[in-house]
Short mmCIF file of C-alpha atoms in Angstrom, two decimals:
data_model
loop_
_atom_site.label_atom_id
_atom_site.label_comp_id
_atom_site.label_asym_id
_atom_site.label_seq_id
_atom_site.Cartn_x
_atom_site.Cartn_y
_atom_site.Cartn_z
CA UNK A 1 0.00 0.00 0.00
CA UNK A 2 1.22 3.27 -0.74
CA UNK A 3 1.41 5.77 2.11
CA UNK A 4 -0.25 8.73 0.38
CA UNK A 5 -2.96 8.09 -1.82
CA UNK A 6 -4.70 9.94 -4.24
CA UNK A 7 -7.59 9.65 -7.11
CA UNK A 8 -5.26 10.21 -10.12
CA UNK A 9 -8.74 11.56 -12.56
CA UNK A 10 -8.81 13.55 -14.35
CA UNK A 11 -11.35 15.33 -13.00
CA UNK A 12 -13.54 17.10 -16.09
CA UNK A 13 -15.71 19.91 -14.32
CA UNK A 14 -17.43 22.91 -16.01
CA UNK A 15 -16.80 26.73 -14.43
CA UNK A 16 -18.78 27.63 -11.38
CA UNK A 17 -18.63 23.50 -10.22
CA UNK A 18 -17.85 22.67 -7.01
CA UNK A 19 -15.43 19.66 -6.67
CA UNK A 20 -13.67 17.48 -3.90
CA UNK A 21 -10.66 15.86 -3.72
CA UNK A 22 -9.83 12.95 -1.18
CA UNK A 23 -6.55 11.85 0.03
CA UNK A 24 -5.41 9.14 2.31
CA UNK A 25 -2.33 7.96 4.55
CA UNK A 26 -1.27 5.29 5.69
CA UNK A 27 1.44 6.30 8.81
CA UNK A 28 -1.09 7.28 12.02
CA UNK A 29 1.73 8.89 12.82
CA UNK A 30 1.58 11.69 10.51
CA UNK A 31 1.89 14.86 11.73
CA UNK A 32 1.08 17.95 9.14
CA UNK A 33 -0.70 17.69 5.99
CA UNK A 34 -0.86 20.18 3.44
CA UNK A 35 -2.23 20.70 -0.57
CA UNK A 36 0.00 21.85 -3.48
CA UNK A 37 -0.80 22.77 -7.05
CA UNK A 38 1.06 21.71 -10.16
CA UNK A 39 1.01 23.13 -13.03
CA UNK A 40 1.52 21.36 -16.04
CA UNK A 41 5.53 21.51 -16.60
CA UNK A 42 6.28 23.95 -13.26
CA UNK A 43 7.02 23.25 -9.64
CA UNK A 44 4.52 22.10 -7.11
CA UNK A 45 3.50 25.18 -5.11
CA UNK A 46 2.13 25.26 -1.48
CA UNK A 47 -1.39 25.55 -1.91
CA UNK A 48 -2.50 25.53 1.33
CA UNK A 49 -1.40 23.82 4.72
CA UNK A 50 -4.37 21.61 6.70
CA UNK A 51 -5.38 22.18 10.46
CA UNK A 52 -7.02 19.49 12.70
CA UNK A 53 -9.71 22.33 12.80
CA UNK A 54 -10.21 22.26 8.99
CA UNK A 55 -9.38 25.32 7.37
CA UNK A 56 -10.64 27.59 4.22
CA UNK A 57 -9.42 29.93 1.96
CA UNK A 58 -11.12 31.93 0.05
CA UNK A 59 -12.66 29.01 -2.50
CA UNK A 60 -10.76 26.68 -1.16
CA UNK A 61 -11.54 24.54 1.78
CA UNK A 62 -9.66 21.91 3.35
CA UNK A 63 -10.10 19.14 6.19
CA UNK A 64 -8.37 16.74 7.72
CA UNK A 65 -10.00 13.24 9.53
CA UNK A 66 -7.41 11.74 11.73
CA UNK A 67 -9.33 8.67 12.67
CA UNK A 68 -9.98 7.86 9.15
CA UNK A 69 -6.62 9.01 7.88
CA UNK A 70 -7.89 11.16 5.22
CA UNK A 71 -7.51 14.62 4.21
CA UNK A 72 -9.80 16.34 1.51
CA UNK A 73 -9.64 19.72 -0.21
CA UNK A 74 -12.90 21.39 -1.47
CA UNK A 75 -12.69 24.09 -4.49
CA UNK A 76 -16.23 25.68 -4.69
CA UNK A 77 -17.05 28.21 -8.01
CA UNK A 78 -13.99 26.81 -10.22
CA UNK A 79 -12.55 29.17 -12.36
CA UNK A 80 -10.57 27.77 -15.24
CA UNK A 81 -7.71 29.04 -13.61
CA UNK A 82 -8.17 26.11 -11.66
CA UNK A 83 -6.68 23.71 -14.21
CA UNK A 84 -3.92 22.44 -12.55
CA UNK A 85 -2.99 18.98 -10.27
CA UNK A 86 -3.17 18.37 -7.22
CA UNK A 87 -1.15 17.15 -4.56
CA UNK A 88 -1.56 16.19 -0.80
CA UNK A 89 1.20 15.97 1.41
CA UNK A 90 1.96 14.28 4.54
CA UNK A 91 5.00 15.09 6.94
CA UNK A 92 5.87 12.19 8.56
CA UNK A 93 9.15 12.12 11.42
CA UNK A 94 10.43 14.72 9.44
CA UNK A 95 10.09 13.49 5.98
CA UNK A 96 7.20 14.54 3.48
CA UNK A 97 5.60 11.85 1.26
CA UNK A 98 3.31 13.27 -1.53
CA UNK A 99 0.36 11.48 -3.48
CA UNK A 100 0.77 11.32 -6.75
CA UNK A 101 -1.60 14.05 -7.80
CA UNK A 102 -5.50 14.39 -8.93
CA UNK A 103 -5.74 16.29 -12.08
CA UNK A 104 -8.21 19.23 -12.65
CA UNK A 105 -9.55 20.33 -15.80
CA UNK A 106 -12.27 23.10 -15.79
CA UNK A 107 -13.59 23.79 -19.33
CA UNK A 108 -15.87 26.78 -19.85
CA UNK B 1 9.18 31.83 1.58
CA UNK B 2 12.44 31.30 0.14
CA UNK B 3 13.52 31.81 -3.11
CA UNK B 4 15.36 28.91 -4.97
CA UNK B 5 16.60 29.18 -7.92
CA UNK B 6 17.61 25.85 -9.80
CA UNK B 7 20.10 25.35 -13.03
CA UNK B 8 19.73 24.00 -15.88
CA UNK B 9 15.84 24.44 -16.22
CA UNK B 10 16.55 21.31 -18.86
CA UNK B 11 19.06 19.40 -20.70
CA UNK B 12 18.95 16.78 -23.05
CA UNK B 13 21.81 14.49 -22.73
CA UNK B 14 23.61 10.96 -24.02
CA UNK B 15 23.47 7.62 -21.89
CA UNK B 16 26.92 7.45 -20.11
CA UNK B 17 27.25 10.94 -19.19
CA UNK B 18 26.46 12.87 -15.96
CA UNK B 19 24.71 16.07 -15.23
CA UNK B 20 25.31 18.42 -12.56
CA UNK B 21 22.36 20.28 -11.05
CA UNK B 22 22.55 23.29 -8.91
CA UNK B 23 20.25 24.80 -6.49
CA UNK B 24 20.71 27.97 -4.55
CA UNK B 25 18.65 29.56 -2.17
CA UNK B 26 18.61 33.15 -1.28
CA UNK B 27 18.30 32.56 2.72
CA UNK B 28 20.77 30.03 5.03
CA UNK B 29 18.69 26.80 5.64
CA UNK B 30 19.79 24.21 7.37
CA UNK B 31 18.13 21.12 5.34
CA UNK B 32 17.86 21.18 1.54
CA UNK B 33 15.75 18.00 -0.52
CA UNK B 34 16.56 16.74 -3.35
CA UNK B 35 13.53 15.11 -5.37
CA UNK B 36 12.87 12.64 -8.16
CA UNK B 37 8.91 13.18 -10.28
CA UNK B 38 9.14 10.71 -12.79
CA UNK B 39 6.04 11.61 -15.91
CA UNK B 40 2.79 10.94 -14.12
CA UNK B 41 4.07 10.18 -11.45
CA UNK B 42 4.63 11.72 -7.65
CA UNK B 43 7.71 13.05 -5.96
CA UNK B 44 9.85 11.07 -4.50
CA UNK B 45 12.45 12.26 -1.72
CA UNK B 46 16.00 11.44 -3.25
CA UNK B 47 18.07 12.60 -0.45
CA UNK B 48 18.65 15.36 2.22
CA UNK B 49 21.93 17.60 1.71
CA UNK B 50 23.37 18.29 4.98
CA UNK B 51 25.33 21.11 5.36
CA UNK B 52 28.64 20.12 6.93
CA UNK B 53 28.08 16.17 6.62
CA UNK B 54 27.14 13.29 3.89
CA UNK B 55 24.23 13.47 2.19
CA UNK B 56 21.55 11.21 3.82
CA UNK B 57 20.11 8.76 1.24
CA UNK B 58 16.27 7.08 0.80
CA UNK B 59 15.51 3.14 -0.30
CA UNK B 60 16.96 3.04 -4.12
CA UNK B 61 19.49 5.84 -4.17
CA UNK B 62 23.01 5.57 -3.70
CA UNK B 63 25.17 7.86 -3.61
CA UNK B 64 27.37 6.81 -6.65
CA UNK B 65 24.96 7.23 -8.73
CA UNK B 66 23.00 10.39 -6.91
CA UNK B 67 26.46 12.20 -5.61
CA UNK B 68 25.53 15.64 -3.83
CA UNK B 69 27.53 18.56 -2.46
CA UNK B 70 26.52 20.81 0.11
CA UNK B 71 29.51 23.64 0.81
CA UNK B 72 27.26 26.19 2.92
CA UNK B 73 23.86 27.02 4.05
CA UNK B 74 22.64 28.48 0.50
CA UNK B 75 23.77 26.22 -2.22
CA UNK B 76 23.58 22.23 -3.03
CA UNK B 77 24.37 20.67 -6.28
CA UNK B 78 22.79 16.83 -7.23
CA UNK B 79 25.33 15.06 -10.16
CA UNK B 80 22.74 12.10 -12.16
CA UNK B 81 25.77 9.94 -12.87
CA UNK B 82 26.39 7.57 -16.08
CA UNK B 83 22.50 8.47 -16.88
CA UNK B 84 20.54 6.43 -18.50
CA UNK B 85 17.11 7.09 -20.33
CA UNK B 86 15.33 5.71 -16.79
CA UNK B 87 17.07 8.71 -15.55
CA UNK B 88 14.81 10.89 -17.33
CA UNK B 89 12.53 12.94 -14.92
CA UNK B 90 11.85 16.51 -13.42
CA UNK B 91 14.77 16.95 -10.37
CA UNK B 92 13.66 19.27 -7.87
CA UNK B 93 15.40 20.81 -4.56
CA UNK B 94 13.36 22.34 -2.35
CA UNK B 95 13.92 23.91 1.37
CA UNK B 96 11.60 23.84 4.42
CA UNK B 97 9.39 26.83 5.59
CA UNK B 98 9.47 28.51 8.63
CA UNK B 99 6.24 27.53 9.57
CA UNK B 100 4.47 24.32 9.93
CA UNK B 101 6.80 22.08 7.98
CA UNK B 102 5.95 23.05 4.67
CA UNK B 103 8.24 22.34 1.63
CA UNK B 104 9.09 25.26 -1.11
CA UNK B 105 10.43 23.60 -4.47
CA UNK B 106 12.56 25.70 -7.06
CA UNK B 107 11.70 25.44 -10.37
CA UNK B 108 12.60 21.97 -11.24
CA UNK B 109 15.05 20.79 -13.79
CA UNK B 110 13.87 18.43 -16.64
CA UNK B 111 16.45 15.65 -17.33
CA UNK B 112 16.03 13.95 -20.76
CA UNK B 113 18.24 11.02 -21.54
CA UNK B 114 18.26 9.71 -24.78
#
């Protein structure tokens, strides 16, 4: 078993759509959890870290569920902008293990 | 965050040969990554350049093959040695944040072996 996992998609979604992506972990242990965007042929880029609390962001929402070992980012109105991957990240004893990525496409 | 600047952006190069990638960062860090994203697939951690000490390696790499230099607190350089077209990927350093253990990435630089 992989210790991130991710839906790899793609994810087709018109503008204005609301969408979720789910991630899990394997390692209980896991300590901070975080989302990053990828753009096709660029770096990944922090998108946003995840609190026990769940957190937002403007359109952006994310959660985290410790006793299910999941973490899940919302993006509500998509903009085409949007069209990116995405990545969730889990910091484990120091070292950070990423999924492989859900892709987003938002067509008009 | 920091700002990390990574060179070559890309090469394309011959089987046998090696390829020497810098990374510099404009702040003193104490840890700098070096990562592996095959196409399609994730990142995976290569090794950790320690300033003042060997490299620490993951499962798979070795440091013959993955040799890295760390001479101060800014700058880091990953050689892919006698490369061969499985060598082909994005190589990416990146630096921890200040914060809640967040990673920053410089721009990547895409290895083509052919």
């Amino acid at each position: 078993r992989k210790e991130v996992e991710q839906d790899p998609g793609p994810f087709n979604v018109p503008e204005g759509a609301t969408v979720a992506f789910n991630c899990t972990y394997s390692n209980s242990a896991s300590q901070s959890f975080f989302w990053y965007r990828q753009d096709c042929r660029k770096e990944p880029k922090l998108l946003m870290s995840v609190y026990s609390s769940g957190n937002e962001d403007g359109r952006f929402t994310a959660q985290l569920n410790r006793a299910s070992q999941y973490i899940s980012l919302l993006i509500r109105d998509s903009k085409l902008s949007d069209s990116a991957t995405y990545l969730c990240a889990v910091r484990v004893e120091g070292d950070m293990r990423f999924g492989a990525g859900t892709r987003l496409t938002v067509k008009p | 965050s920091a700002v990390i600047s990574q060179k070559p952006s890309r090469d394309i190069c011959q089987r046998g040969t090696s390829l020497t990638i810098q990374c510099q960062v404009d702040s003193q860090v104490t840890m700098m990554f070096w990562y592996r994203q095959q196409p399609g697939q994730s990142l995976t951690l290569i090794a950790t350049a320690n300033q003042g000490s060997e490299a620490t390696y993951e499962s798979g790499f070795v440091i013959d093959k993955f040799p890295i230099s760390r001479p101060n607190l800014t700058f880091s350089t990953l050689t892919v040695s006698n490369m061969s077209p499985e060598d082909s990927s994005i190589y990416l350093c990146s630096v921890p944040g200040v914060n809640t253990g967040e990673l920053f990435f410089g721009e990547g630089s895409r290895l083509t072996v052919l």
